[in-house]
Short mmCIF file of N, CA and C in Angstrom, two decimals:
data_model
loop_
_atom_site.label_atom_id
_atom_site.label_comp_id
_atom_site.label_asym_id
_atom_site.label_seq_id
_atom_site.Cartn_x
_atom_site.Cartn_y
_atom_site.Cartn_z
N UNK A 1 14.67 8.89 -21.71
CA UNK A 1 13.40 8.08 -21.46
C UNK A 1 12.32 8.43 -22.25
N UNK A 2 11.50 7.37 -22.59
CA UNK A 2 10.38 7.54 -23.47
C UNK A 2 9.20 8.03 -22.62
N UNK A 3 8.68 9.31 -22.94
CA UNK A 3 7.77 9.78 -22.02
C UNK A 3 6.40 9.09 -22.00
N UNK A 4 6.05 8.35 -22.95
CA UNK A 4 4.77 7.55 -23.13
C UNK A 4 4.78 6.35 -22.30
N UNK A 5 5.98 5.88 -21.90
CA UNK A 5 6.02 4.67 -21.03
C UNK A 5 6.40 5.30 -19.66
N UNK A 6 5.43 5.27 -18.62
CA UNK A 6 5.92 5.67 -17.19
C UNK A 6 4.66 5.18 -16.40
N UNK A 7 5.06 5.20 -15.17
CA UNK A 7 4.12 4.99 -14.06
C UNK A 7 3.69 6.32 -13.31
N UNK A 8 3.69 7.36 -13.92
CA UNK A 8 3.37 8.78 -13.33
C UNK A 8 1.92 8.58 -12.99
N UNK A 9 1.01 8.13 -13.85
CA UNK A 9 -0.43 7.98 -13.47
C UNK A 9 -0.58 6.80 -12.49
N UNK A 10 -1.19 7.17 -11.26
CA UNK A 10 -1.46 6.15 -10.45
C UNK A 10 -2.97 5.91 -10.35
N UNK A 11 -3.46 4.96 -10.96
CA UNK A 11 -4.97 4.74 -11.42
C UNK A 11 -5.56 3.82 -10.20
N UNK A 12 -6.94 3.89 -10.30
CA UNK A 12 -7.70 2.93 -9.50
C UNK A 12 -8.35 2.11 -10.49
N UNK A 13 -8.06 0.77 -10.12
CA UNK A 13 -8.53 -0.28 -11.01
C UNK A 13 -9.78 -1.23 -10.32
N UNK A 14 -10.82 -1.25 -10.79
CA UNK A 14 -11.84 -1.90 -10.18
C UNK A 14 -12.21 -3.31 -10.83
N UNK A 15 -12.30 -4.22 -9.90
CA UNK A 15 -12.75 -5.62 -10.36
C UNK A 15 -14.20 -5.85 -9.82
N UNK A 16 -14.37 -7.15 -9.92
CA UNK A 16 -15.60 -7.77 -9.17
C UNK A 16 -15.48 -7.88 -7.74
N UNK A 17 -14.33 -8.22 -7.24
CA UNK A 17 -13.84 -8.69 -5.91
C UNK A 17 -12.98 -7.65 -5.25
N UNK A 18 -12.21 -7.00 -6.02
CA UNK A 18 -11.11 -6.13 -5.46
C UNK A 18 -11.08 -4.85 -6.33
N UNK A 19 -10.54 -3.83 -5.56
CA UNK A 19 -10.27 -2.65 -6.02
C UNK A 19 -8.73 -2.42 -5.80
N UNK A 20 -7.99 -1.99 -6.86
CA UNK A 20 -6.66 -1.62 -6.79
C UNK A 20 -6.59 -0.07 -6.78
N UNK A 21 -5.96 0.56 -5.65
CA UNK A 21 -5.81 1.97 -5.63
C UNK A 21 -4.49 2.33 -5.23
N UNK A 22 -4.10 3.67 -5.42
CA UNK A 22 -2.69 3.93 -5.02
C UNK A 22 -2.58 3.76 -3.50
N UNK A 23 -1.38 3.37 -3.08
CA UNK A 23 -1.17 3.08 -1.76
C UNK A 23 -1.10 4.47 -1.02
N UNK A 24 -1.36 4.51 0.22
CA UNK A 24 -1.24 5.67 1.01
C UNK A 24 -0.77 5.33 2.40
N UNK A 25 -0.38 6.40 3.21
CA UNK A 25 0.19 6.05 4.53
C UNK A 25 -0.60 5.18 5.42
N UNK A 26 -1.90 5.22 5.14
CA UNK A 26 -2.77 4.37 6.12
C UNK A 26 -2.68 2.96 5.83
N UNK A 27 -2.15 2.48 4.61
CA UNK A 27 -1.82 1.14 4.31
C UNK A 27 -0.70 0.52 5.04
N UNK A 28 0.13 1.35 5.68
CA UNK A 28 1.47 0.94 6.33
C UNK A 28 0.84 0.09 7.54
N UNK A 29 -0.24 0.36 8.01
CA UNK A 29 -0.68 -0.38 9.26
C UNK A 29 -1.00 -1.79 8.81
N UNK A 30 -1.74 -1.98 7.69
CA UNK A 30 -2.01 -3.29 7.20
C UNK A 30 -0.62 -4.05 6.86
N UNK A 31 0.43 -3.36 6.38
CA UNK A 31 1.55 -4.09 5.97
C UNK A 31 2.19 -4.43 7.11
N UNK A 32 2.36 -3.54 8.22
CA UNK A 32 3.20 -3.91 9.32
C UNK A 32 2.46 -5.03 10.06
N UNK A 33 1.18 -5.26 9.96
CA UNK A 33 0.30 -6.22 10.63
C UNK A 33 0.39 -7.66 9.90
N UNK A 34 1.10 -7.55 8.58
CA UNK A 34 1.10 -8.64 7.76
C UNK A 34 1.58 -9.99 8.48
N UNK A 35 0.93 -11.09 8.04
CA UNK A 35 1.42 -12.39 8.46
C UNK A 35 2.79 -12.61 8.04
N UNK A 36 3.66 -13.25 9.08
CA UNK A 36 4.90 -13.41 8.53
C UNK A 36 5.23 -14.54 7.30
N UNK A 37 4.17 -15.12 6.99
CA UNK A 37 4.10 -16.02 5.88
C UNK A 37 4.34 -15.22 4.48
N UNK A 38 3.40 -13.84 4.57
CA UNK A 38 3.66 -13.12 3.55
C UNK A 38 5.15 -12.70 3.15
N UNK A 39 5.86 -12.37 4.23
CA UNK A 39 7.31 -12.08 3.95
C UNK A 39 8.06 -13.24 3.42
N UNK A 40 7.66 -14.42 3.84
CA UNK A 40 8.58 -15.59 3.50
C UNK A 40 8.29 -15.82 2.01
N UNK A 41 7.06 -15.71 1.52
CA UNK A 41 6.55 -15.92 0.32
C UNK A 41 7.17 -15.16 -0.64
N UNK A 42 7.46 -13.72 -0.22
CA UNK A 42 8.04 -12.82 -1.21
C UNK A 42 9.73 -12.78 -0.93
N UNK A 43 10.14 -13.46 -0.10
CA UNK A 43 11.55 -13.53 0.21
C UNK A 43 12.15 -12.38 1.01
N UNK A 44 11.21 -11.69 1.73
CA UNK A 44 11.57 -10.45 2.49
C UNK A 44 12.19 -10.83 3.81
N UNK A 45 13.50 -10.36 4.02
CA UNK A 45 14.19 -10.75 5.24
C UNK A 45 13.92 -9.76 6.42
N UNK A 46 13.78 -8.35 5.86
CA UNK A 46 13.73 -7.34 6.74
C UNK A 46 12.41 -7.24 7.43
N UNK A 47 12.40 -6.73 8.74
CA UNK A 47 11.22 -6.29 9.27
C UNK A 47 11.08 -4.80 9.45
N UNK A 48 10.20 -4.10 9.04
CA UNK A 48 9.92 -2.59 9.14
C UNK A 48 9.09 -2.23 10.21
N UNK A 49 9.47 -0.96 10.80
CA UNK A 49 8.60 -0.37 11.72
C UNK A 49 7.38 0.38 10.98
N UNK A 50 6.42 0.65 11.93
CA UNK A 50 5.28 1.35 11.27
C UNK A 50 5.69 2.81 10.67
N UNK A 51 6.57 3.42 11.43
CA UNK A 51 7.12 4.79 10.79
C UNK A 51 7.93 4.53 9.40
N UNK A 52 8.62 3.63 9.35
CA UNK A 52 9.36 3.28 8.03
C UNK A 52 8.30 3.02 7.04
N UNK A 53 7.56 2.24 7.32
CA UNK A 53 6.41 1.86 6.33
C UNK A 53 5.49 3.03 5.82
N UNK A 54 5.16 3.79 6.82
CA UNK A 54 4.45 5.09 6.63
C UNK A 54 5.08 6.05 5.74
N UNK A 55 6.42 6.19 5.88
CA UNK A 55 7.19 6.85 4.95
C UNK A 55 7.19 6.30 3.65
N UNK A 56 7.51 5.07 3.51
CA UNK A 56 7.54 4.39 2.26
C UNK A 56 6.19 4.52 1.63
N UNK A 57 5.04 4.12 2.17
CA UNK A 57 3.83 4.36 1.53
C UNK A 57 3.47 5.70 1.07
N UNK A 58 3.79 6.41 1.97
CA UNK A 58 3.50 7.96 1.68
C UNK A 58 4.26 8.60 0.46
N UNK A 59 5.49 8.03 0.09
CA UNK A 59 6.20 8.41 -0.96
C UNK A 59 6.10 7.74 -2.38
N UNK A 60 5.16 6.74 -2.39
CA UNK A 60 5.03 6.07 -3.78
C UNK A 60 4.48 6.84 -4.80
N UNK A 61 3.83 7.81 -4.55
CA UNK A 61 3.05 8.66 -5.59
C UNK A 61 4.22 9.50 -6.41
N UNK A 62 5.40 9.56 -5.72
CA UNK A 62 6.52 10.49 -6.30
C UNK A 62 7.34 9.67 -7.44
N UNK A 63 7.24 8.41 -7.64
CA UNK A 63 7.99 7.60 -8.38
C UNK A 63 7.32 7.30 -9.73
N UNK A 64 7.88 7.82 -10.88
CA UNK A 64 7.37 7.50 -12.20
C UNK A 64 7.92 6.14 -12.76
N UNK A 65 8.87 5.54 -12.00
CA UNK A 65 9.27 4.22 -12.52
C UNK A 65 8.63 3.04 -11.63
N UNK A 66 7.69 3.23 -10.90
CA UNK A 66 7.08 2.13 -10.34
C UNK A 66 5.61 2.40 -9.96
N UNK A 67 4.87 1.34 -9.86
CA UNK A 67 3.30 1.52 -9.46
C UNK A 67 3.07 0.57 -8.31
N UNK A 68 2.76 1.23 -7.16
CA UNK A 68 2.21 0.42 -6.05
C UNK A 68 0.84 0.67 -5.78
N UNK A 69 0.17 -0.39 -5.82
CA UNK A 69 -1.32 -0.21 -5.52
C UNK A 69 -1.77 -1.14 -4.52
N UNK A 70 -2.74 -0.66 -3.54
CA UNK A 70 -3.23 -1.44 -2.47
C UNK A 70 -4.29 -2.34 -3.17
N UNK A 71 -4.36 -3.45 -2.63
CA UNK A 71 -5.55 -4.45 -3.04
C UNK A 71 -6.49 -4.27 -1.99
N UNK A 72 -7.67 -3.83 -2.18
CA UNK A 72 -8.75 -3.65 -1.32
C UNK A 72 -9.89 -4.58 -1.50
N UNK A 73 -10.28 -5.46 -0.66
CA UNK A 73 -11.42 -6.25 -0.92
C UNK A 73 -12.75 -5.38 -0.91
N UNK A 74 -13.44 -5.55 -2.03
CA UNK A 74 -14.67 -4.64 -2.15
C UNK A 74 -15.64 -4.73 -1.00
N UNK A 75 -16.01 -6.07 -0.67
CA UNK A 75 -17.04 -6.37 0.32
C UNK A 75 -16.77 -5.67 1.65
N UNK A 76 -15.58 -5.77 2.06
CA UNK A 76 -15.19 -5.37 3.45
C UNK A 76 -14.50 -3.78 3.42
N UNK A 77 -13.88 -3.38 2.27
CA UNK A 77 -13.04 -2.21 2.26
C UNK A 77 -11.77 -2.27 2.97
N UNK A 78 -11.35 -3.53 3.25
CA UNK A 78 -10.09 -3.80 4.02
C UNK A 78 -9.09 -3.96 2.87
N UNK A 79 -7.82 -3.34 3.16
CA UNK A 79 -6.64 -3.56 2.40
C UNK A 79 -6.16 -4.98 2.85
N UNK A 80 -6.10 -5.78 1.84
CA UNK A 80 -5.72 -7.26 1.96
C UNK A 80 -4.32 -7.55 1.39
N UNK A 81 -3.66 -6.42 0.66
CA UNK A 81 -2.47 -6.79 0.08
C UNK A 81 -2.08 -5.71 -0.85
N UNK A 82 -0.92 -6.01 -1.72
CA UNK A 82 -0.55 -5.03 -2.73
C UNK A 82 -0.08 -5.51 -3.85
N UNK A 83 -0.23 -4.85 -5.09
CA UNK A 83 0.46 -5.30 -6.28
C UNK A 83 1.32 -4.15 -6.61
N UNK A 84 2.60 -4.48 -7.36
CA UNK A 84 3.61 -3.69 -7.57
C UNK A 84 4.21 -3.91 -8.89
N UNK A 85 4.36 -2.93 -9.77
CA UNK A 85 5.11 -2.93 -11.07
C UNK A 85 6.33 -2.05 -10.85
N UNK A 86 7.48 -2.53 -10.95
CA UNK A 86 8.77 -1.82 -10.58
C UNK A 86 9.77 -2.13 -11.51
N UNK A 87 11.03 -1.54 -11.34
CA UNK A 87 12.17 -1.71 -12.23
C UNK A 87 11.74 -1.31 -13.71
N UNK A 88 10.99 -0.22 -13.91
CA UNK A 88 10.51 0.04 -15.28
C UNK A 88 11.82 0.31 -16.29
N UNK A 89 12.00 -0.33 -17.23
CA UNK A 89 12.84 -0.08 -18.32
C UNK A 89 12.14 0.46 -19.49
N UNK A 90 12.05 1.69 -19.57
CA UNK A 90 11.39 2.40 -20.64
C UNK A 90 11.86 2.01 -21.94
N UNK A 91 13.18 1.69 -22.43
CA UNK A 91 13.71 1.52 -23.57
C UNK A 91 13.29 0.21 -24.02
N UNK A 92 13.20 -0.81 -23.25
CA UNK A 92 12.71 -2.21 -23.54
C UNK A 92 11.26 -2.47 -23.09
N UNK A 93 10.61 -1.35 -22.66
CA UNK A 93 9.11 -1.50 -22.24
C UNK A 93 8.81 -2.63 -21.40
N UNK A 94 9.65 -2.74 -20.40
CA UNK A 94 9.41 -4.01 -19.51
C UNK A 94 9.49 -3.48 -18.08
N UNK A 95 9.03 -4.39 -17.15
CA UNK A 95 9.10 -4.05 -15.77
C UNK A 95 9.15 -5.53 -14.92
N UNK A 96 9.16 -5.33 -13.76
CA UNK A 96 9.01 -6.57 -12.84
C UNK A 96 7.53 -6.35 -12.08
N UNK A 97 6.99 -7.50 -11.65
CA UNK A 97 5.72 -7.61 -11.05
C UNK A 97 5.98 -8.30 -9.73
N UNK A 98 5.27 -7.85 -8.79
CA UNK A 98 5.18 -8.44 -7.48
C UNK A 98 3.74 -8.19 -6.93
N UNK A 99 3.37 -9.36 -6.16
CA UNK A 99 1.97 -9.22 -5.52
C UNK A 99 2.21 -9.85 -4.13
N UNK A 100 1.47 -9.33 -3.03
CA UNK A 100 1.67 -9.84 -1.79
C UNK A 100 0.28 -9.67 -1.00
N UNK A 101 -0.29 -10.85 -0.56
CA UNK A 101 -1.37 -10.89 0.20
C UNK A 101 -0.98 -10.80 1.83
N UNK A 102 -1.49 -9.84 2.43
CA UNK A 102 -0.89 -9.62 3.82
C UNK A 102 -1.51 -10.70 4.82
N UNK A 103 -2.52 -11.39 4.60
CA UNK A 103 -3.14 -12.33 5.50
C UNK A 103 -3.50 -13.74 4.86
N UNK A 104 -3.07 -14.72 5.48
CA UNK A 104 -3.28 -16.01 4.71
C UNK A 104 -4.79 -16.42 4.65
N UNK A 105 -5.64 -15.65 5.36
CA UNK A 105 -6.93 -15.99 5.33
C UNK A 105 -7.54 -15.29 3.96
N UNK A 106 -6.70 -14.56 3.29
CA UNK A 106 -7.07 -14.12 1.94
C UNK A 106 -6.71 -15.04 0.82
N UNK A 107 -5.78 -16.05 1.24
CA UNK A 107 -5.29 -16.93 0.22
C UNK A 107 -6.51 -17.89 -0.36
N UNK A 108 -6.36 -18.38 -1.59
CA UNK A 108 -7.39 -19.23 -2.17
C UNK A 108 -8.69 -18.56 -2.48
N UNK A 109 -8.90 -17.34 -2.33
CA UNK A 109 -10.09 -16.74 -2.67
C UNK A 109 -10.31 -16.01 -3.95
N UNK A 110 -9.31 -16.10 -4.77
CA UNK A 110 -9.28 -15.52 -6.09
C UNK A 110 -8.89 -14.00 -6.11
N UNK A 111 -8.67 -13.50 -4.99
CA UNK A 111 -8.42 -11.97 -4.84
C UNK A 111 -7.10 -11.71 -5.67
N UNK A 112 -6.07 -12.52 -5.32
CA UNK A 112 -4.84 -12.36 -6.09
C UNK A 112 -4.68 -12.50 -7.51
N UNK A 113 -5.66 -13.50 -8.08
CA UNK A 113 -5.76 -13.72 -9.32
C UNK A 113 -6.41 -12.55 -10.14
N UNK A 114 -7.48 -12.03 -9.46
CA UNK A 114 -8.17 -10.83 -10.08
C UNK A 114 -7.27 -9.73 -10.03
N UNK A 115 -6.51 -9.43 -9.02
CA UNK A 115 -5.83 -8.20 -8.88
C UNK A 115 -4.73 -8.33 -9.84
N UNK A 116 -4.07 -9.51 -10.28
CA UNK A 116 -3.04 -9.69 -11.04
C UNK A 116 -3.53 -9.32 -12.51
N UNK A 117 -4.79 -9.80 -12.86
CA UNK A 117 -5.28 -9.75 -14.21
C UNK A 117 -5.45 -8.04 -14.28
N UNK A 118 -5.91 -7.44 -13.30
CA UNK A 118 -6.28 -5.99 -13.50
C UNK A 118 -5.09 -5.27 -13.63
N UNK A 119 -3.89 -5.59 -12.81
CA UNK A 119 -2.66 -4.86 -13.13
C UNK A 119 -2.07 -5.01 -14.33
N UNK A 120 -2.05 -6.23 -14.78
CA UNK A 120 -1.52 -6.72 -16.09
C UNK A 120 -2.21 -6.05 -17.21
N UNK A 121 -3.49 -6.13 -17.27
CA UNK A 121 -4.26 -5.16 -18.35
C UNK A 121 -3.98 -3.89 -18.30
N UNK A 122 -3.90 -3.25 -17.20
CA UNK A 122 -3.33 -1.80 -17.08
C UNK A 122 -2.07 -1.57 -17.79
N UNK A 123 -1.08 -2.49 -17.37
CA UNK A 123 0.32 -2.28 -17.75
C UNK A 123 0.35 -2.53 -19.23
N UNK A 124 -0.24 -3.53 -19.90
CA UNK A 124 -0.18 -3.89 -21.40
C UNK A 124 -1.09 -2.87 -22.24
N UNK A 125 -2.35 -2.53 -21.62
CA UNK A 125 -3.26 -1.84 -22.51
C UNK A 125 -3.12 -0.27 -22.39
N UNK A 126 -2.80 0.15 -21.11
CA UNK A 126 -2.79 1.44 -20.92
C UNK A 126 -1.55 2.11 -20.97
N UNK A 127 -0.53 1.47 -20.33
CA UNK A 127 0.80 2.07 -20.16
C UNK A 127 1.62 1.79 -21.52
N UNK A 128 1.30 0.57 -22.26
CA UNK A 128 2.14 0.08 -23.40
C UNK A 128 3.22 -0.82 -23.22
N UNK A 129 3.16 -1.45 -22.06
CA UNK A 129 4.45 -2.27 -21.82
C UNK A 129 4.39 -3.41 -22.86
N UNK A 130 5.57 -4.14 -22.95
CA UNK A 130 5.76 -5.12 -23.96
C UNK A 130 6.14 -6.50 -23.07
N UNK A 131 6.79 -6.39 -21.76
CA UNK A 131 7.15 -7.59 -21.15
C UNK A 131 7.02 -7.15 -19.71
N UNK A 132 6.49 -8.26 -18.97
CA UNK A 132 6.44 -8.09 -17.46
C UNK A 132 6.94 -9.46 -16.86
N UNK A 133 7.84 -9.34 -15.96
CA UNK A 133 8.40 -10.61 -15.39
C UNK A 133 8.37 -10.49 -13.85
N UNK A 134 8.66 -11.75 -13.28
CA UNK A 134 8.52 -12.07 -11.85
C UNK A 134 9.49 -13.04 -11.58
N UNK A 135 9.72 -13.19 -10.24
CA UNK A 135 10.51 -14.16 -9.66
C UNK A 135 9.59 -14.91 -8.52
N UNK A 136 9.37 -16.24 -8.58
CA UNK A 136 8.63 -16.96 -7.66
C UNK A 136 9.42 -17.92 -6.91
N UNK A 137 9.39 -18.17 -5.71
CA UNK A 137 10.30 -19.05 -4.98
C UNK A 137 9.74 -20.42 -5.06
N UNK A 138 10.64 -21.47 -5.20
CA UNK A 138 10.09 -22.88 -5.23
C UNK A 138 9.34 -23.24 -4.05
N UNK A 139 9.22 -22.77 -3.00
CA UNK A 139 8.50 -23.19 -1.86
C UNK A 139 7.15 -22.47 -2.00
N UNK A 140 6.71 -21.88 -3.21
CA UNK A 140 5.53 -21.12 -3.31
C UNK A 140 4.75 -21.79 -4.63
N UNK A 141 4.47 -23.04 -4.63
CA UNK A 141 3.84 -23.60 -5.78
C UNK A 141 2.43 -23.10 -6.15
N UNK A 142 1.75 -22.55 -5.06
CA UNK A 142 0.39 -22.08 -5.16
C UNK A 142 0.35 -20.78 -6.00
N UNK A 143 1.40 -19.90 -5.88
CA UNK A 143 1.79 -18.65 -6.48
C UNK A 143 2.02 -19.00 -8.03
N UNK A 144 3.02 -19.95 -8.11
CA UNK A 144 3.44 -20.33 -9.60
C UNK A 144 2.13 -20.85 -10.25
N UNK A 145 1.19 -21.67 -9.70
CA UNK A 145 0.06 -22.05 -10.39
C UNK A 145 -0.89 -20.80 -10.78
N UNK A 146 -0.93 -19.90 -9.93
CA UNK A 146 -1.74 -18.74 -10.34
C UNK A 146 -1.13 -17.84 -11.50
N UNK A 147 0.30 -17.84 -11.42
CA UNK A 147 0.92 -17.07 -12.49
C UNK A 147 0.79 -17.85 -13.83
N UNK A 148 0.89 -19.18 -13.82
CA UNK A 148 0.59 -19.95 -14.97
C UNK A 148 -0.71 -19.77 -15.51
N UNK A 149 -1.71 -19.72 -14.59
CA UNK A 149 -3.20 -19.69 -14.97
C UNK A 149 -3.43 -18.50 -15.61
N UNK A 150 -2.74 -17.33 -15.27
CA UNK A 150 -3.02 -16.02 -15.90
C UNK A 150 -2.13 -15.78 -17.13
N UNK A 151 -1.26 -16.83 -17.48
CA UNK A 151 -0.50 -16.57 -18.69
C UNK A 151 1.06 -16.36 -18.63
N UNK A 152 1.64 -16.32 -17.36
CA UNK A 152 3.01 -16.29 -17.28
C UNK A 152 3.63 -17.65 -17.72
N UNK A 153 4.87 -17.50 -18.34
CA UNK A 153 5.52 -18.55 -18.89
C UNK A 153 6.74 -18.77 -18.01
N UNK A 154 7.19 -20.00 -17.74
CA UNK A 154 8.50 -20.19 -17.01
C UNK A 154 9.59 -20.17 -17.97
N UNK A 155 10.60 -19.27 -17.58
CA UNK A 155 11.65 -18.99 -18.54
C UNK A 155 12.94 -19.72 -17.97
N UNK A 156 12.97 -19.85 -16.76
CA UNK A 156 14.26 -20.40 -16.26
C UNK A 156 14.28 -20.38 -14.63
N UNK A 157 15.27 -21.15 -14.20
CA UNK A 157 15.28 -21.17 -12.63
C UNK A 157 16.72 -20.59 -12.24
N UNK A 158 16.61 -19.65 -11.30
CA UNK A 158 17.79 -19.09 -10.60
C UNK A 158 18.00 -20.00 -9.40
N UNK A 159 19.05 -20.88 -9.63
CA UNK A 159 19.50 -21.86 -8.50
C UNK A 159 19.97 -21.13 -7.20
N UNK A 160 19.29 -21.67 -6.04
CA UNK A 160 19.66 -21.11 -4.69
C UNK A 160 19.71 -19.49 -4.79
N UNK A 161 18.65 -18.94 -5.17
CA UNK A 161 18.43 -17.63 -5.30
C UNK A 161 18.05 -16.95 -4.00
N UNK A 162 17.65 -17.67 -3.05
CA UNK A 162 17.28 -17.19 -1.74
C UNK A 162 17.76 -18.06 -0.58
N UNK A 163 18.28 -17.48 0.41
CA UNK A 163 18.56 -18.38 1.62
C UNK A 163 17.53 -18.05 2.78
N UNK A 164 16.83 -19.00 3.08
CA UNK A 164 15.65 -18.75 4.01
C UNK A 164 15.74 -19.81 5.19
N UNK A 165 16.04 -19.20 6.44
CA UNK A 165 16.36 -19.96 7.53
C UNK A 165 17.35 -21.11 7.35
N UNK A 166 18.40 -20.67 6.69
CA UNK A 166 19.51 -21.55 6.51
C UNK A 166 19.42 -22.59 5.23
N UNK A 167 18.24 -22.57 4.61
CA UNK A 167 18.01 -23.36 3.51
C UNK A 167 18.05 -22.66 2.10
N UNK A 168 18.79 -23.02 1.12
CA UNK A 168 18.69 -22.48 -0.20
C UNK A 168 17.62 -22.82 -1.07
N UNK A 169 16.85 -21.79 -1.51
CA UNK A 169 15.81 -21.92 -2.35
C UNK A 169 15.87 -21.49 -3.75
N UNK A 170 15.51 -22.28 -4.79
CA UNK A 170 15.49 -21.79 -6.18
C UNK A 170 14.43 -20.68 -6.30
N UNK A 171 14.85 -19.92 -7.36
CA UNK A 171 13.56 -18.95 -7.73
C UNK A 171 13.35 -19.15 -9.15
N UNK A 172 12.10 -19.19 -9.59
CA UNK A 172 11.68 -19.32 -10.94
C UNK A 172 11.38 -18.10 -11.71
N UNK A 173 12.05 -17.66 -12.70
CA UNK A 173 11.67 -16.57 -13.45
C UNK A 173 10.53 -16.85 -14.41
N UNK A 174 9.59 -16.10 -14.54
CA UNK A 174 8.49 -16.19 -15.29
C UNK A 174 8.19 -14.78 -15.93
N UNK A 175 7.59 -14.84 -17.15
CA UNK A 175 7.20 -13.66 -17.85
C UNK A 175 6.17 -13.71 -18.63
N UNK A 176 5.38 -12.67 -19.08
CA UNK A 176 4.35 -12.51 -20.00
C UNK A 176 4.57 -11.46 -20.79
N UNK A 177 4.24 -11.71 -22.22
CA UNK A 177 4.54 -10.63 -23.24
C UNK A 177 3.20 -9.96 -23.71
N UNK A 178 3.28 -8.86 -24.28
CA UNK A 178 1.97 -8.15 -24.70
C UNK A 178 1.28 -8.98 -25.64
N UNK A 179 1.79 -9.51 -26.74
CA UNK A 179 1.07 -10.30 -27.57
C UNK A 179 0.27 -11.47 -26.95
N UNK A 180 0.98 -12.04 -26.04
CA UNK A 180 0.32 -13.08 -25.38
C UNK A 180 -0.94 -12.61 -24.54
N UNK A 181 -0.75 -11.49 -23.89
CA UNK A 181 -1.71 -10.85 -23.17
C UNK A 181 -3.01 -10.64 -24.14
N UNK A 182 -2.69 -9.97 -25.22
CA UNK A 182 -3.80 -9.57 -26.07
C UNK A 182 -4.47 -10.80 -26.53
N UNK A 183 -3.81 -11.98 -26.75
CA UNK A 183 -4.48 -13.30 -27.21
C UNK A 183 -5.35 -13.78 -26.23
N UNK A 184 -5.12 -13.54 -24.93
CA UNK A 184 -6.02 -14.28 -24.00
C UNK A 184 -6.35 -13.48 -22.64
N UNK A 185 -5.88 -12.29 -22.62
CA UNK A 185 -6.35 -11.38 -21.38
C UNK A 185 -6.29 -12.14 -20.19
N UNK A 186 -5.28 -12.84 -19.88
CA UNK A 186 -5.13 -13.41 -18.51
C UNK A 186 -5.92 -14.75 -18.30
N UNK A 187 -6.57 -15.30 -19.47
CA UNK A 187 -7.31 -16.61 -19.51
C UNK A 187 -6.70 -17.26 -20.62
N UNK A 188 -5.61 -17.86 -20.52
CA UNK A 188 -4.82 -18.60 -21.63
C UNK A 188 -5.50 -20.18 -21.74
N UNK A 189 -5.95 -20.57 -20.77
CA UNK A 189 -6.65 -21.95 -20.87
C UNK A 189 -8.12 -21.78 -21.01
N UNK A 190 -8.71 -22.49 -21.88
CA UNK A 190 -10.37 -22.46 -21.97
C UNK A 190 -10.98 -23.12 -20.70
N UNK A 191 -12.03 -22.54 -20.29
CA UNK A 191 -12.77 -23.21 -19.14
C UNK A 191 -13.07 -24.60 -19.62
N UNK A 192 -13.04 -25.46 -18.56
CA UNK A 192 -13.44 -26.85 -18.74
C UNK A 192 -14.64 -27.20 -18.14
#
């Protein structure tokens, strides 16, 4: 393992509208109360008890191969979601990215966009990653639009990657590389 590439440090990242901070047991309550739409958009079939989520959130600080940060709205102090970097491959300096907003009332407010830019900036500039990838399902064009807006490139389609309520859904693999991030810092398209 390359010691310089890890998620041992669990930072707090502050933006204009959101603060990303290490998850804690208290965030389990927000996760257990999450809108079922959040589970669908991330392809999560399982339902977790509060106790299971408390154990999960309480153990995240122990993992050097993943970074789980709560997304807290600055004006209210409410945990509205989470961002996760996982599946760290230190040899190839890459990982996976996932974001989840717990309540659809948070959709369309730019919170996810800002949170994504904050975590990507940390991953490329502080951790030293080279590649970050994600999977977005075909029934989530809003998320795909946000990912494209911040610089992720569509690399391929995993056909029938998810079975949701008896329907097969394609998953789109997208990625962003460090040199692309350096070139635009999450703003690849000039403002119009």
